[in-house]
PDB file of C-alpha atoms in Angstrom:
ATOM      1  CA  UNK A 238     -12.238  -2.193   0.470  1.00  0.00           C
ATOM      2  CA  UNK A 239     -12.599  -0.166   3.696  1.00  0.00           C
ATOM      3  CA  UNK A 240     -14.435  -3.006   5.415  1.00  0.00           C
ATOM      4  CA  UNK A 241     -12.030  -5.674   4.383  1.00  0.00           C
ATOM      5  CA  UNK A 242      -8.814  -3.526   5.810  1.00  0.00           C
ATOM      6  CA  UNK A 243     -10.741  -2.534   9.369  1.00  0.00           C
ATOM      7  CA  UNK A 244     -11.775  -6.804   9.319  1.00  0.00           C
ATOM      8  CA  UNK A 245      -7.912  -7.530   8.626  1.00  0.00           C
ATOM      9  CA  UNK A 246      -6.956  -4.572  11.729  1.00  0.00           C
ATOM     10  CA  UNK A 247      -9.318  -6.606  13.851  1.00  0.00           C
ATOM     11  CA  UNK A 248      -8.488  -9.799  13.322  1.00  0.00           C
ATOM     12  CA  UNK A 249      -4.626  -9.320  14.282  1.00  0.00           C
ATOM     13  CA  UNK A 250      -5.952  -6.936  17.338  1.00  0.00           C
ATOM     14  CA  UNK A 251      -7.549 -10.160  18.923  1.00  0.00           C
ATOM     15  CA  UNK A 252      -4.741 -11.313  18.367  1.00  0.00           C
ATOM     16  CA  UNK A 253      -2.566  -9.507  20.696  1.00  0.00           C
ATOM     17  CA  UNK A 254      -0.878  -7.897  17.150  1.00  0.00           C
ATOM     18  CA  UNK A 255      -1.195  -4.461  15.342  1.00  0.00           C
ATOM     19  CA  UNK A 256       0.841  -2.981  12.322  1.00  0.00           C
ATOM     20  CA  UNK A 257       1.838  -0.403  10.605  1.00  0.00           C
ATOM     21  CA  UNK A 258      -1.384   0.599   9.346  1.00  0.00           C
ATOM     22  CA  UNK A 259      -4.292   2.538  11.988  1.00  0.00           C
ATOM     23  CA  UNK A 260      -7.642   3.077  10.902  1.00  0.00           C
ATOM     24  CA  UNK A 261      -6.868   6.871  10.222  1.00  0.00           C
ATOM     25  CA  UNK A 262      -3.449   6.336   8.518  1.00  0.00           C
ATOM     26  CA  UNK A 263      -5.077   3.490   6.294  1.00  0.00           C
ATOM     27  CA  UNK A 264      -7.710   5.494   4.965  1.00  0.00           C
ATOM     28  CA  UNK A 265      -7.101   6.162   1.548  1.00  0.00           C
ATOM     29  CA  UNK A 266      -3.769   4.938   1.470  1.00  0.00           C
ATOM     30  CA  UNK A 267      -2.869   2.222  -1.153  1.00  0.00           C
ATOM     31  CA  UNK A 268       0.389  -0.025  -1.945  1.00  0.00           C
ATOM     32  CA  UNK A 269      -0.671  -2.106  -5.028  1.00  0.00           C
ATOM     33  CA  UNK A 270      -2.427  -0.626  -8.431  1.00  0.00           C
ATOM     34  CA  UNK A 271      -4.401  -3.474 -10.615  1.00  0.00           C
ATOM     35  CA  UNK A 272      -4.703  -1.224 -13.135  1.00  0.00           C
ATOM     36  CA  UNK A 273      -2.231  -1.077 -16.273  1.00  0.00           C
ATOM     37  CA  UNK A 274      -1.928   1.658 -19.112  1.00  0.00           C
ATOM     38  CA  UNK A 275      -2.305   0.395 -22.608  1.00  0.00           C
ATOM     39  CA  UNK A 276       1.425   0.388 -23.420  1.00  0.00           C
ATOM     40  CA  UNK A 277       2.034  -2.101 -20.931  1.00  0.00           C
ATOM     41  CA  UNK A 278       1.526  -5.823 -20.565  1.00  0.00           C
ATOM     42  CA  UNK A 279      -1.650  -7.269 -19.361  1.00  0.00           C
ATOM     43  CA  UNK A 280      -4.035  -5.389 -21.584  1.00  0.00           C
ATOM     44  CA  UNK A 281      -7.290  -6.852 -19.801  1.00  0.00           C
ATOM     45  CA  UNK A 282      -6.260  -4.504 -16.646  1.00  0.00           C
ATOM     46  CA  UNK A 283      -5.662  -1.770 -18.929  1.00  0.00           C
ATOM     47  CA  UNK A 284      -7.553   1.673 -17.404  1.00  0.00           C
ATOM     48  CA  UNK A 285      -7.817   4.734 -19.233  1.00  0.00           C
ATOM     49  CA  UNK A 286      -5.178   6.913 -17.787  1.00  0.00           C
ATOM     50  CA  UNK A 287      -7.609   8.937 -15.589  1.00  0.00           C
ATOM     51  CA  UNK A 288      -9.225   6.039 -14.150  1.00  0.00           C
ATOM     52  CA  UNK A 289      -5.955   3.864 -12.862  1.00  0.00           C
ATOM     53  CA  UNK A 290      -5.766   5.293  -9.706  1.00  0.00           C
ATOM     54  CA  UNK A 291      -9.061   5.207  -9.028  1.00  0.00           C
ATOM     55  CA  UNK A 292      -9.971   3.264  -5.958  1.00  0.00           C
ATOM     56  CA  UNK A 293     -11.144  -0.076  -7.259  1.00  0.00           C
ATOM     57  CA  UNK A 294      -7.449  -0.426  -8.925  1.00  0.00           C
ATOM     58  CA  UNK A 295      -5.820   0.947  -5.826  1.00  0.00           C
ATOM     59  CA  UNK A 296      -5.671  -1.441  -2.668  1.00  0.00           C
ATOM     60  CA  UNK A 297      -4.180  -1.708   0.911  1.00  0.00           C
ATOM     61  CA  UNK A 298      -2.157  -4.815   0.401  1.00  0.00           C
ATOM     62  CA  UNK A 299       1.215  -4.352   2.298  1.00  0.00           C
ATOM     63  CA  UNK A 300       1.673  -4.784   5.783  1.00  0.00           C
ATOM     64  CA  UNK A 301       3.998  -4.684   8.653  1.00  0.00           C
ATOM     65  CA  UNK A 302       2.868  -6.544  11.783  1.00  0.00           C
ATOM     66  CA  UNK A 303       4.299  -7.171  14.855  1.00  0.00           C
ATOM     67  CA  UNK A 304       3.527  -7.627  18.525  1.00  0.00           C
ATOM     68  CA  UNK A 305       2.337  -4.483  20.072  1.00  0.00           C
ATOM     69  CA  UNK A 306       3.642  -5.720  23.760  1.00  0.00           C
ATOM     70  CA  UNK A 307       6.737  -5.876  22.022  1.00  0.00           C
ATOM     71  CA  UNK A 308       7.160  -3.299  19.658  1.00  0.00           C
ATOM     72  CA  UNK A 309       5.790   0.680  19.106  1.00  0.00           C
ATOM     73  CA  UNK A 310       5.913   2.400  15.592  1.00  0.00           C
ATOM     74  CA  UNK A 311       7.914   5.286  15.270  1.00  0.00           C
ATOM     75  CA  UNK A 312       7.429   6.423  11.604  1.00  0.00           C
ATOM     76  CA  UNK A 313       5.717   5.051   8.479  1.00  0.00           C
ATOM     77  CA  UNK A 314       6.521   5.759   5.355  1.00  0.00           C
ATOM     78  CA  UNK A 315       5.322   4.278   1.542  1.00  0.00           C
ATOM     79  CA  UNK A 316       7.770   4.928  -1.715  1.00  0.00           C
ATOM     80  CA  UNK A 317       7.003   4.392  -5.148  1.00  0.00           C
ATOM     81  CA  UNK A 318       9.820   6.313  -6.389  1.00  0.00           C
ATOM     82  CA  UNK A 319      12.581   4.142  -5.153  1.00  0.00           C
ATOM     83  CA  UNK A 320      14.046   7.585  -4.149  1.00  0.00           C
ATOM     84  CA  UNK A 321      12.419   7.046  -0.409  1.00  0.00           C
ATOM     85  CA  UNK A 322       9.238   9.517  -1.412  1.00  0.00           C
ATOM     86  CA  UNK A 323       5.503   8.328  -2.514  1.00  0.00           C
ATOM     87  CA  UNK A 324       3.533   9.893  -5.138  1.00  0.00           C
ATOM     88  CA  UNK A 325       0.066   9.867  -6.558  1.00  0.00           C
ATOM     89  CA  UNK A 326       1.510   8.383  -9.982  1.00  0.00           C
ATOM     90  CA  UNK A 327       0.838   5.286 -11.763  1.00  0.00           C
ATOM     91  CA  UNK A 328       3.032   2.145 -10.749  1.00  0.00           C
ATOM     92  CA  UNK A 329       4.727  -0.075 -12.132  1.00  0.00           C
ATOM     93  CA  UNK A 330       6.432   3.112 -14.170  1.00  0.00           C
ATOM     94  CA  UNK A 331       9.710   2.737 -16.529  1.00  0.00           C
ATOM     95  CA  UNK A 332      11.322   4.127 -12.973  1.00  0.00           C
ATOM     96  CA  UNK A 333       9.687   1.684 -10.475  1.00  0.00           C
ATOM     97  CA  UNK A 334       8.823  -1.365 -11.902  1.00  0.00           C
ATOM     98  CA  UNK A 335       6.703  -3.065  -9.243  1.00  0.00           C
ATOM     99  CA  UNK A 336       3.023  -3.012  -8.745  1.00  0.00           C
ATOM    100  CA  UNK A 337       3.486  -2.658  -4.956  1.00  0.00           C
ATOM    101  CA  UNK A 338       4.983   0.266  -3.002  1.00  0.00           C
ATOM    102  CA  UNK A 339       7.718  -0.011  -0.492  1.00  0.00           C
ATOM    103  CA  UNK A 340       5.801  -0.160   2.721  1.00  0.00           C
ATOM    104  CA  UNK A 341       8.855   1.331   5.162  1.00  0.00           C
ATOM    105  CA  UNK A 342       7.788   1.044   8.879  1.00  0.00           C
ATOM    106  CA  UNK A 343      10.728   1.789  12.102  1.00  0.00           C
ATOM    107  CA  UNK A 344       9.941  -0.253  14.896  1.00  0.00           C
ATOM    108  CA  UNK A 345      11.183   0.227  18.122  1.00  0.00           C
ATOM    109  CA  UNK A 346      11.330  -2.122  21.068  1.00  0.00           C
ATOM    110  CA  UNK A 347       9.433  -1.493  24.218  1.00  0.00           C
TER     111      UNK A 347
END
């Protein structure tokens, strides 16, 4: 949830740490879907198909962390594809087989 994701973003900020994800850039954005179509395994996730990404399937799960004394973030990027590109599309798919995005984050030192 929205609240659990701006706890998380606190936490490592008293901690001296921040990541990839801001609060602006982590609205709405998701790397894992719970949900499964009924041709695939796990049938108690199964969603119909307009449902799957709906938000309770969808979650902010992936992170890249790192000192913020140490490091900036020069570009994020999330792919699904495994072509370097994201895409509001069901995953795992027959192309991309995991149910978490590739969470791509360059880091630069300060």
């Amino acid at each position: 949830s929205t609240s659990t994701v701006a706890a998380f973003q606190a936490s490592l900020e008293c901690l001296g740490i921040t990541s990839c994800w801001t609060p602006l850039t982590s609205v709405g954005a998701w790397t894992s879907c719970a949900a499964r179509t009924f041709l695939q395994p796990q049938l108690q996730k199964a969603q119909p198909f307009d449902r799957i990404l709906q938000t309770e399937n969808t979650k902010l799960k992936d992170w890249v962390v790192f000192y913020s004394s140490q490091l900036t973030l020069i570009s994020l990027a999330r792919d699904n594809t495994g072509q370097g590109r994201f895409e509001q599309k069901v995953v795992p798919s027959i192309t991309f087989p995991s149910d978490h995005v590739l969470v791509k984050a360059v880091l630069s030192f300060e």
